[in-house]
Coordinates of C-alpha atoms in Angstrom, one line a residue:
M409 CA 37.0 9.2 26.8
T410 CA 34.7 7.6 29.4
E411 CA 31.3 6.7 28.1
K412 CA 28.4 8.7 29.5
I413 CA 25.2 6.9 29.1
G414 CA 21.8 8.5 29.7
I415 CA 19.1 6.0 30.6
Y416 CA 15.6 7.5 30.6
L417 CA 12.6 5.6 31.9
C418 CA 9.2 6.6 30.5
E419 CA 6.2 6.2 32.8
C420 CA 3.9 6.4 29.8
G421 CA 1.2 7.8 32.1
P422 CA 0.0 4.8 34.1
N423 CA 0.8 2.3 31.3
I424 CA 4.3 1.5 32.5
A425 CA 4.5 3.2 36.0
S426 CA 1.5 1.2 37.4
K427 CA 3.0 -2.2 36.3
I428 CA 6.7 -1.8 36.8
D429 CA 8.6 -0.4 39.8
L430 CA 10.6 2.2 38.0
D431 CA 12.4 3.4 41.2
K432 CA 13.7 -0.1 41.8
V433 CA 14.7 -0.3 38.1
A434 CA 16.7 2.9 38.4
D435 CA 18.4 1.7 41.6
E436 CA 19.3 -1.7 40.2
L437 CA 20.7 -0.2 37.0
S438 CA 22.8 2.2 38.9
R439 CA 24.5 -0.7 40.8
L440 CA 25.4 -2.8 37.8
E441 CA 28.9 -4.3 38.2
D442 CA 29.7 -4.3 34.5
F443 CA 29.0 -0.6 34.3
K444 CA 31.1 0.6 37.2
D445 CA 33.6 2.2 34.9
K446 CA 30.8 4.0 32.9
E447 CA 29.1 7.2 34.0
L448 CA 25.3 6.6 34.2
I449 CA 22.6 9.2 34.3
I450 CA 19.2 7.5 35.1
K451 CA 16.0 9.5 35.3
K452 CA 12.2 9.0 35.0
H453 CA 9.8 11.1 33.0
K454 CA 6.0 11.0 32.8
L455 CA 5.8 11.0 29.0
L456 CA 9.0 11.1 27.0
C457 CA 7.1 11.4 23.6
S458 CA 5.3 14.6 24.7
V459 CA 6.5 18.1 23.7
G460 CA 7.9 18.5 27.2
G461 CA 9.4 15.0 27.2
K462 CA 11.3 15.7 23.9
K463 CA 12.6 19.0 25.3
F464 CA 13.7 17.2 28.5
L465 CA 15.7 14.7 26.5
E466 CA 17.3 17.4 24.3
D467 CA 18.4 19.3 27.4
E468 CA 19.7 16.2 29.0
I469 CA 21.8 15.3 26.0
N470 CA 23.3 18.8 25.7
E471 CA 23.8 19.5 29.4
N472 CA 25.3 16.1 30.2
K473 CA 27.2 15.8 27.0
L474 CA 26.0 12.2 26.6
T475 CA 27.9 9.8 24.4
H476 CA 25.1 7.2 24.4
M477 CA 21.4 7.1 25.3
V478 CA 18.8 4.5 26.1
C479 CA 15.1 5.2 26.3
A480 CA 13.0 2.6 28.1
A481 CA 9.5 3.3 26.8
C482 CA 7.1 1.8 24.3
S483 CA 7.3 0.1 20.9
P484 CA 9.9 1.4 18.4
R485 CA 7.2 1.4 15.8
D486 CA 5.5 4.2 17.8
H487 CA 8.4 6.4 18.9
D488 CA 11.8 5.3 17.7
A489 CA 11.7 8.0 15.0
T490 CA 10.6 10.5 17.7
F491 CA 13.7 10.0 19.8
I492 CA 16.0 9.8 16.7
N493 CA 14.7 13.3 15.7
V494 CA 15.5 14.5 19.2
C495 CA 19.1 13.3 18.9
K496 CA 19.4 15.1 15.5
K497 CA 18.9 18.4 17.3
T498 CA 21.9 17.7 19.5
Q499 CA 25.5 16.6 19.2
L500 CA 24.6 13.0 19.9
N501 CA 24.6 10.8 16.8
P502 CA 21.1 9.2 16.5
Y503 CA 22.7 5.8 16.0
L504 CA 24.3 5.9 19.4
Y505 CA 20.8 5.7 20.9
T506 CA 18.4 2.7 21.3
I507 CA 14.8 2.3 22.5
I508 CA 13.8 -0.6 24.7
N509 CA 10.2 -1.6 24.7
I510 CA 9.1 -2.2 28.3
R511 CA 5.4 -1.3 27.6
E512 CA 4.1 -3.9 25.1
Q513 CA 6.9 -6.5 25.9
V514 CA 6.8 -6.2 29.7
A515 CA 4.1 -4.0 31.4
W516 CA 1.2 -5.1 29.2
I517 CA 1.9 -8.8 29.4
I518 CA 3.3 -9.6 32.8
P519 CA 0.7 -9.1 35.6
D520 CA 3.1 -9.6 38.5
M521 CA 4.9 -6.3 39.3
E522 CA 8.0 -8.0 40.8
E523 CA 8.4 -10.3 37.8
A524 CA 7.8 -7.4 35.4
T525 CA 10.3 -5.2 37.2
K526 CA 13.0 -7.9 37.0
K527 CA 12.3 -8.4 33.3
A528 CA 12.4 -4.7 32.6
I529 CA 15.8 -4.5 34.3
N530 CA 17.1 -7.3 32.1
Y531 CA 15.8 -5.7 28.9
I532 CA 17.3 -2.3 29.7
H533 CA 20.6 -3.9 30.8
A534 CA 20.6 -5.6 27.4
G535 CA 20.0 -2.3 25.7
M536 CA 22.9 -0.7 27.6
N537 CA 25.2 -3.5 26.5
R538 CA 24.1 -3.1 22.9
V539 CA 24.3 0.7 22.6
L540 CA 28.0 0.6 23.5
Y541 CA 28.6 -1.6 20.4
Q542 CA 26.7 0.7 18.1
S543 CA 28.6 2.8 15.6
P544 CA 27.8 6.4 14.6
L545 CA 26.2 6.3 11.2
E546 CA 25.9 9.3 8.9
E547 CA 23.0 10.1 6.7
K548 CA 23.6 11.0 3.1
Q549 CA 21.6 13.6 1.2
L550 CA 20.7 13.0 -2.4
D551 CA 19.3 15.3 -5.0
S552 CA 15.8 14.4 -6.1
N553 CA 13.6 14.9 -9.1
P554 CA 10.1 16.2 -8.1
D555 CA 8.4 15.1 -11.3
V556 CA 5.8 12.2 -11.3
L557 CA 5.1 9.3 -13.6
V558 CA 1.4 8.2 -13.6
I559 CA 0.7 4.9 -15.3
G560 CA -2.9 4.7 -16.4
G561 CA -5.1 7.4 -17.8
G562 CA -8.4 6.5 -16.1
M563 CA -10.2 8.6 -13.5
A564 CA -7.7 7.5 -10.8
G565 CA -4.7 8.3 -12.9
M566 CA -6.1 11.7 -14.0
E567 CA -7.0 12.6 -10.5
A568 CA -3.5 11.8 -9.3
A569 CA -2.0 13.8 -12.1
L570 CA -4.2 16.8 -11.3
S571 CA -3.4 16.5 -7.6
V572 CA 0.3 17.0 -7.9
A573 CA 0.9 18.9 -11.2
S574 CA 2.4 22.4 -10.7
K575 CA 4.9 24.8 -12.2
E576 CA 7.5 23.1 -10.0
R577 CA 6.4 19.5 -10.8
M578 CA 5.8 18.0 -14.2
V579 CA 3.5 14.9 -14.5
F580 CA 4.0 12.3 -17.2
L581 CA 0.6 10.6 -17.7
V582 CA 1.0 7.3 -19.7
E583 CA -2.1 5.6 -21.1
K584 CA -1.8 2.4 -23.2
S585 CA -5.0 3.1 -25.2
E586 CA -5.7 5.9 -27.6
Q587 CA -7.8 8.0 -25.3
L588 CA -8.0 9.0 -21.6
G589 CA -10.9 7.9 -19.4
G590 CA -10.3 4.2 -18.9
H591 CA -13.4 2.0 -18.3
A592 CA -15.3 5.1 -17.2
S593 CA -15.3 6.4 -20.8
D594 CA -17.3 3.3 -21.8
L595 CA -20.1 4.0 -19.3
F596 CA -23.4 5.5 -20.3
G597 CA -23.7 7.2 -16.9
L598 CA -22.8 7.1 -13.2
L599 CA -24.7 6.3 -10.1
P600 CA -27.0 8.9 -8.6
M601 CA -24.6 9.6 -5.7
Q602 CA -21.9 10.3 -8.3
G603 CA -23.9 12.8 -10.3
E604 CA -25.4 10.3 -12.9
T605 CA -24.0 12.0 -16.0
L606 CA -20.4 11.7 -17.2
T607 CA -19.8 15.5 -17.1
S608 CA -17.3 14.9 -14.2
L609 CA -15.2 12.6 -16.5
Q610 CA -15.4 14.9 -19.4
R611 CA -14.5 17.8 -17.3
M612 CA -11.5 15.9 -15.8
I613 CA -10.2 15.0 -19.3
A614 CA -10.5 18.6 -20.4
E615 CA -8.6 19.8 -17.3
V616 CA -5.8 17.3 -17.9
K617 CA -5.4 18.2 -21.5
K618 CA -5.2 21.9 -20.9
N619 CA -2.9 21.6 -17.9
H620 CA 0.6 22.8 -19.0
Y621 CA 2.3 20.8 -16.3
I622 CA 0.8 17.4 -17.4
K623 CA 2.3 15.7 -20.5
V624 CA 0.0 13.0 -21.8
F625 CA 1.3 10.0 -23.6
T626 CA -1.5 7.9 -25.2
N627 CA -1.0 4.7 -27.0
T628 CA 2.2 4.3 -24.9
E629 CA 3.5 1.6 -22.6
V630 CA 6.2 1.7 -19.9
E631 CA 9.1 -0.6 -20.9
R632 CA 11.6 0.0 -18.1
I633 CA 11.8 1.6 -14.7
V634 CA 14.9 1.6 -12.5
G635 CA 15.9 3.6 -9.5
F636 CA 14.5 4.7 -6.2
M637 CA 12.3 7.5 -4.7
G638 CA 13.5 10.8 -6.0
N639 CA 15.4 9.2 -8.9
F640 CA 13.6 6.9 -11.2
E641 CA 14.8 6.4 -14.8
V642 CA 11.9 5.6 -17.1
T643 CA 11.8 4.2 -20.7
L644 CA 8.5 4.6 -22.6
N645 CA 7.5 2.9 -25.8
A646 CA 5.2 5.4 -27.7
K647 CA 3.6 3.4 -30.4
N648 CA 3.0 6.5 -32.5
N649 CA 5.7 8.5 -34.1
D650 CA 7.6 9.2 -30.9
G651 CA 9.1 5.8 -30.5
I652 CA 11.3 5.1 -27.5
L653 CA 11.4 7.9 -25.0
E654 CA 13.4 8.3 -21.8
L655 CA 12.5 10.5 -18.8
L656 CA 13.2 11.0 -15.1
A657 CA 10.8 11.0 -12.3
G658 CA 10.9 11.1 -8.5
A659 CA 7.6 9.2 -7.8
V660 CA 5.4 6.7 -9.6
V661 CA 1.6 6.3 -9.3
V662 CA 0.2 3.0 -10.6
A663 CA -3.4 3.4 -11.8
T664 CA -3.6 0.6 -14.2
G665 CA -7.3 -0.3 -13.5
F666 CA -9.1 -3.6 -13.8
D667 CA -10.5 -6.2 -16.1
L668 CA -13.7 -8.2 -15.9
F669 CA -13.7 -11.9 -15.0
D670 CA -14.5 -14.0 -18.1
P671 CA -17.8 -15.8 -17.4
N672 CA -17.1 -18.3 -20.1
K673 CA -14.5 -19.8 -17.8
L674 CA -17.3 -21.1 -15.6
D675 CA -18.6 -24.6 -16.2
N676 CA -22.2 -23.4 -15.7
V677 CA -22.0 -20.7 -18.3
N678 CA -22.0 -21.4 -22.0
Y679 CA -23.0 -18.8 -24.6
T680 CA -21.8 -17.3 -27.9
A681 CA -21.7 -13.9 -29.4
E682 CA -25.0 -14.8 -31.2
N683 CA -26.9 -15.1 -27.9
N684 CA -28.4 -12.1 -26.2
V685 CA -26.1 -12.5 -23.2
F686 CA -24.0 -9.5 -22.3
N687 CA -21.6 -8.5 -19.6
A688 CA -22.3 -5.1 -17.9
L689 CA -19.7 -3.2 -19.8
E690 CA -21.0 -4.5 -23.2
L691 CA -24.4 -3.3 -22.3
E692 CA -23.1 0.1 -21.3
A693 CA -21.3 0.3 -24.6
M694 CA -24.6 -0.5 -26.4
I695 CA -26.4 2.3 -24.6
N696 CA -23.6 4.7 -25.4
E697 CA -23.8 3.9 -29.0
K698 CA -27.5 3.3 -29.7
K699 CA -28.9 5.3 -26.8
K700 CA -31.2 2.4 -26.0
V701 CA -31.1 -1.3 -25.1
A702 CA -32.0 -3.7 -27.9
L703 CA -31.5 -7.3 -28.9
R704 CA -28.6 -8.2 -31.2
S705 CA -31.2 -8.4 -34.0
G706 CA -32.3 -4.9 -33.3
E707 CA -35.7 -6.0 -31.9
E708 CA -37.1 -4.4 -28.8
V709 CA -36.5 -6.0 -25.3
N710 CA -39.4 -6.9 -23.1
S711 CA -37.7 -8.8 -20.3
V712 CA -34.2 -8.7 -18.8
V713 CA -32.5 -10.9 -16.2
L714 CA -29.4 -9.4 -14.4
I715 CA -27.2 -11.9 -12.6
H716 CA -25.0 -10.5 -9.8
C717 CA -21.7 -11.9 -8.5
V718 CA -20.7 -13.8 -11.6
G719 CA -17.3 -15.4 -10.7
R720 CA -17.2 -14.2 -7.1
D721 CA -16.7 -17.7 -5.7
E722 CA -13.9 -18.3 -8.2
V723 CA -11.9 -15.0 -7.5
G724 CA -12.7 -15.3 -3.8
Y725 CA -13.8 -11.7 -3.0
C726 CA -16.6 -9.2 -3.5
S727 CA -16.0 -6.6 -6.1
K728 CA -18.0 -3.9 -4.1
I729 CA -19.5 -2.3 -7.2
C730 CA -21.4 -5.0 -9.1
C731 CA -24.7 -4.7 -7.2
N732 CA -24.9 -0.9 -7.5
Y733 CA -24.1 -0.8 -11.2
S734 CA -26.6 -3.6 -11.8
F735 CA -29.3 -1.5 -10.2
K736 CA -28.1 1.5 -12.2
I737 CA -28.7 -0.6 -15.4
S738 CA -32.0 -1.7 -14.1
N739 CA -33.0 1.9 -13.4
Y740 CA -32.1 2.8 -17.0
L741 CA -34.1 -0.2 -18.4
Q742 CA -37.1 1.0 -16.4
K743 CA -36.8 4.5 -17.8
Q744 CA -36.8 2.9 -21.3
G745 CA -40.1 1.3 -20.5
I746 CA -39.0 -2.3 -19.9
K747 CA -41.3 -3.7 -17.3
K748 CA -40.1 -7.3 -16.6
I749 CA -36.7 -7.0 -14.8
T750 CA -35.3 -9.7 -12.5
H751 CA -32.1 -9.6 -10.4
L752 CA -30.7 -13.0 -9.5
V753 CA -28.4 -12.6 -6.4
K754 CA -26.6 -14.9 -4.0
D755 CA -25.9 -11.9 -1.7
L756 CA -26.3 -8.1 -1.9
C757 CA -23.5 -5.7 -1.3
L758 CA -24.8 -2.1 -0.7
P759 CA -21.7 -0.4 0.7
N760 CA -22.6 3.3 0.5
K761 CA -25.1 5.0 2.8
T762 CA -27.3 5.9 -0.2
S763 CA -27.1 2.4 -1.8
Q764 CA -30.0 0.9 0.1
K765 CA -32.3 3.8 -0.9
F766 CA -31.3 3.4 -4.6
C767 CA -31.9 -0.3 -4.4
N768 CA -35.4 0.2 -2.9
S769 CA -36.3 2.7 -5.6
V770 CA -35.5 0.2 -8.3
V771 CA -37.6 -2.5 -6.5
D772 CA -40.5 -0.1 -5.9
N773 CA -40.5 0.6 -9.7
G774 CA -41.1 -3.1 -10.4
A775 CA -37.8 -4.9 -10.5
E776 CA -37.8 -8.2 -8.7
I777 CA -34.9 -9.5 -6.6
V778 CA -34.6 -13.3 -6.4
Y779 CA -32.1 -15.0 -4.0
I780 CA -30.5 -18.1 -5.6
D781 CA -27.9 -20.7 -4.8
E782 CA -26.7 -21.3 -8.3
F783 CA -27.5 -20.7 -11.9
K784 CA -26.8 -22.2 -15.4
I785 CA -26.7 -20.5 -18.8
D786 CA -26.8 -22.6 -21.9
G787 CA -27.1 -20.4 -24.9
Q788 CA -30.3 -18.4 -24.3
K789 CA -31.6 -20.9 -21.7
L790 CA -31.3 -19.8 -18.1
T791 CA -31.9 -22.1 -15.2
Y792 CA -31.4 -21.3 -11.5
K793 CA -31.9 -23.1 -8.2
S794 CA -33.8 -21.2 -5.6
R795 CA -33.1 -21.0 -1.9
K796 CA -35.8 -23.6 -1.4
G797 CA -33.9 -26.0 -3.7
E798 CA -36.3 -25.7 -6.6
E799 CA -34.9 -25.7 -10.1
I800 CA -36.6 -23.0 -12.2
V801 CA -36.2 -22.2 -15.9
L802 CA -36.5 -18.4 -16.5
D803 CA -37.5 -17.1 -19.9
A804 CA -35.9 -13.7 -20.7
D805 CA -35.2 -11.8 -23.9
M806 CA -31.8 -10.6 -22.5
I807 CA -29.4 -11.8 -19.9
V808 CA -26.9 -9.3 -18.3
L809 CA -24.0 -10.6 -16.3
A810 CA -22.2 -8.6 -13.6
P811 CA -18.7 -10.3 -13.6
S812 CA -16.2 -9.8 -10.8
T813 CA -13.5 -7.2 -11.3
V814 CA -10.0 -8.7 -11.6
P815 CA -6.5 -7.2 -11.8
G816 CA -5.7 -5.5 -15.1
K817 CA -3.8 -7.4 -17.8
S818 CA -0.7 -5.2 -17.2
T819 CA -0.6 -5.8 -13.5
N820 CA 2.0 -8.6 -13.5
E821 CA 4.2 -6.7 -16.0
I822 CA 4.2 -3.5 -13.9
S823 CA 4.8 -5.6 -10.8
K824 CA 8.0 -7.1 -12.3
L825 CA 9.2 -3.7 -13.6
L826 CA 8.9 -2.1 -10.2
N827 CA 9.4 -5.1 -7.9
L828 CA 5.9 -4.5 -6.4
D829 CA 4.3 -7.1 -4.2
L830 CA 0.9 -8.4 -5.2
D831 CA -1.7 -9.6 -2.7
E832 CA -3.4 -13.0 -2.8
M833 CA -6.0 -11.8 -5.2
G834 CA -3.4 -10.4 -7.6
F835 CA -3.8 -6.7 -7.0
F836 CA -1.0 -4.4 -5.9
N837 CA -0.5 -4.9 -2.2
E838 CA -0.5 -1.8 0.1
A839 CA 2.3 -1.1 2.6
H840 CA -0.2 -1.2 5.4
M841 CA -4.0 -1.6 5.2
K842 CA -4.7 0.9 7.9
I843 CA -1.9 3.4 8.2
N844 CA -0.4 3.4 4.7
P845 CA -3.1 2.2 2.3
V846 CA -1.9 3.7 -1.0
S847 CA 1.9 3.2 -0.6
T848 CA 3.5 0.0 -1.8
N849 CA 6.6 -2.0 -0.6
I850 CA 8.7 0.3 -2.8
D851 CA 9.3 3.9 -1.5
G852 CA 8.0 6.5 -3.9
V853 CA 5.6 4.1 -5.7
F854 CA 1.9 4.3 -5.0
A855 CA -1.1 2.1 -6.2
V856 CA -4.5 3.7 -6.5
G857 CA -7.9 2.9 -7.9
T858 CA -8.8 -0.6 -9.0
A859 CA -5.1 -1.4 -9.5
H860 CA -5.1 -1.4 -5.7
G861 CA -8.2 -3.5 -5.3
P862 CA -11.9 -3.6 -6.1
G863 CA -13.7 -0.3 -5.5
S864 CA -15.8 2.5 -6.9
I865 CA -15.0 5.6 -8.8
T866 CA -15.3 7.5 -5.5
D867 CA -12.8 5.2 -3.8
A868 CA -10.4 5.7 -6.7
V869 CA -10.6 9.5 -6.5
I870 CA -10.0 9.4 -2.7
Q871 CA -7.0 7.1 -3.1
S872 CA -5.5 9.3 -5.8
K873 CA -5.8 12.4 -3.7
A874 CA -4.2 10.5 -0.8
A875 CA -1.3 9.4 -3.1
G876 CA -1.0 13.0 -4.2
G877 CA -0.8 14.2 -0.6
K878 CA 2.0 11.7 0.1
I879 CA 4.0 12.9 -2.9
L880 CA 3.5 16.6 -2.1
T881 CA 4.9 16.0 1.5
Q882 CA 7.6 13.5 0.7
L883 CA 9.0 14.8 -2.6
I884 CA 9.4 18.6 -2.2
P885 CA 11.0 20.5 -5.1
G886 CA 14.5 21.6 -4.2
Q887 CA 14.7 19.5 -1.1
K888 CA 17.2 16.6 -0.9
I889 CA 16.1 13.2 0.2
V890 CA 17.7 11.0 2.9
P891 CA 17.9 7.3 2.0
E892 CA 17.9 4.5 4.5
V893 CA 21.0 4.5 6.7
K894 CA 20.7 1.0 8.2
V895 CA 21.6 -0.8 5.0
S896 CA 23.5 -4.0 4.1
E897 CA 27.2 -4.0 3.3
V898 CA 29.4 -6.6 1.7
L899 CA 32.7 -7.5 3.4
E900 CA 35.0 -7.8 0.4
A901 CA 37.5 -10.2 2.0
Y902 CA 34.8 -12.9 2.5
C903 CA 32.6 -12.5 -0.6
T904 CA 33.0 -15.6 -2.9
G905 CA 31.1 -14.0 -5.8
C906 CA 28.3 -16.6 -5.8
K907 CA 25.7 -13.9 -6.6
T908 CA 23.1 -15.5 -4.3
C909 CA 22.3 -12.1 -2.9
L910 CA 21.5 -10.7 -6.3
Q911 CA 18.7 -13.3 -6.7
V912 CA 17.0 -12.5 -3.3
C913 CA 17.3 -8.7 -3.3
K914 CA 13.7 -7.4 -3.6
F915 CA 14.9 -3.8 -4.4
D916 CA 17.6 -4.6 -7.0
S917 CA 20.1 -2.8 -4.8
I918 CA 22.9 -5.2 -5.3
Y919 CA 25.1 -5.5 -8.4
F920 CA 28.1 -7.6 -9.3
D921 CA 31.5 -6.0 -9.8
D922 CA 33.1 -8.2 -12.5
E923 CA 36.5 -6.6 -12.0
K924 CA 36.7 -7.5 -8.3
G925 CA 34.5 -10.6 -8.5
I926 CA 32.3 -9.5 -5.6
S927 CA 28.8 -8.2 -4.9
V928 CA 28.3 -4.5 -4.1
V929 CA 25.4 -2.9 -2.4
N930 CA 24.0 0.4 -3.8
E931 CA 23.2 2.1 -0.5
A932 CA 20.9 4.6 -2.1
I933 CA 18.5 1.8 -3.0
C934 CA 19.0 -0.7 -0.2
R935 CA 16.2 -0.7 2.4
G936 CA 18.0 -3.0 4.9
C937 CA 15.4 -5.8 4.7
G938 CA 18.1 -8.4 5.5
N939 CA 17.2 -11.0 2.8
C940 CA 20.8 -11.0 1.4
I941 CA 22.3 -11.5 4.9
G942 CA 20.2 -14.6 5.6
S943 CA 21.0 -16.1 2.2
C944 CA 24.7 -15.4 2.0
P945 CA 26.5 -18.8 2.2
S946 CA 29.9 -17.2 3.1
G947 CA 28.5 -14.9 5.8
S948 CA 30.1 -11.9 4.0
I949 CA 27.1 -9.6 4.3
R950 CA 26.1 -7.7 7.4
S951 CA 23.6 -5.0 8.2
K952 CA 24.7 -1.7 9.6
H953 CA 23.3 -1.1 13.0
F954 CA 22.4 -4.8 13.3
T955 CA 25.8 -6.4 13.4
N956 CA 26.3 -9.8 15.2
P957 CA 28.2 -8.2 18.1
Q958 CA 25.4 -5.7 18.6
L959 CA 22.7 -8.3 18.5
Y960 CA 24.6 -10.7 20.7
Q961 CA 25.0 -8.1 23.5
E962 CA 21.3 -7.3 23.5
V963 CA 20.1 -10.9 23.4
K964 CA 22.4 -12.5 26.0
E965 CA 21.2 -10.2 28.8
A966 CA 17.5 -10.1 27.7
L967 CA 17.3 -13.9 27.9
R968 CA 18.6 -14.2 31.5

């Protein structure tokens, strides 16, 4: 059968049409010598990604009975999926189509129209060469489990659980300690913009416990997770009478929280448990227990110094919450009647629109803010260097440190269990900071709250709702999932069984067949990243839709 190739040139409004002579492109393509034996249909459209443009393509495919299609338009990151979905509505296999980027790679970077037009012709010609070497690929549908595993029972984890739990979806909420609430349960109160009292936390815990579709596992840790979105196999170690438990889930939300930087790691900080030096959470716990702030001896406190940003230089980032909660503590101390309160700061971070007003109210009530370059604690003795370079000894009954937030102790372990990437600070890395901030590098796994990075309770709740929304739209009860089609495959005749590919696979999608002595790709898990292809010493692995002949045909013409 003669190939019938549809070549559609998108004007993209003025973005492409004003920079490239599309009429000349169409004319030159129609006279290509190496395509004389092919039937070419070449047309322009003002905006192929529009509703009208998609209908136009659909009609063109059906009416002309196209065997292949090339769309010369914008970046595949923008609209490759758009045109694939158009093909799915027709008889044309989506993998017998290709998109050529003549906007970002030609129109937007080549000012001379004649040169841009020539380059566009070469790129489209390359795409026409390539598409003839593409093979029709078929998508596979897999059954999926709509249930969700949430790791971490703090406010982020509980909010995520409440967001997705329903009669069609069970949530397994795993908390390693004996109670829900995380660090928030140790607080004596919240910030004014958060409601001040902990009723929101108590209400959330009550809602979780009474929800019939949330099963809570306290004093429990995750020991093993294998699988992929829609089909994760999970092993829990319940340290109570339940022992080892196994369950299935379709998605995982990681809400493992944070820890505090240890100030004693600093050369300029030296104190013991006998000194009246506390970190912020220790002071919060004291207020919770005693309903007041007192010295370790039980005596009353007359003066307090709060030191902001402890460990910030060492961890390399701002924790976003330290200044606000230091002012929250200061506000409480003022209500207790403590008059002499000093804040030592290198810089102030007041991220919310109400933060400045709250800070001002604390200062108006008598608290002093002193900007410093450095400080030193030796037992109860506090020395700081002012911005003027003066070294000053400050006498205070109590010193309260605001250490930086750092990744929770279980972060590395969970990262290894799920093959999750960590960022340079050690928190779970997002798939994309702007367009996919709560997803991770593993489909179906989401990171929220301070497991994702420094942030407030409000940030954690918003992220948890976002993750819940992702799950509700991606993992629908009763609906099958379609795994990646452009995956790696091992050519058995060339595989030497060296197992190099098993070591570099980020998704654990390759296993070794001992009987055959070769590596085998689990296509349900593979995401087509190509690590195995580049590392295979025998060249026995290739990627579907990115084979050497396909890439060669595209590159040779584009480089002319």
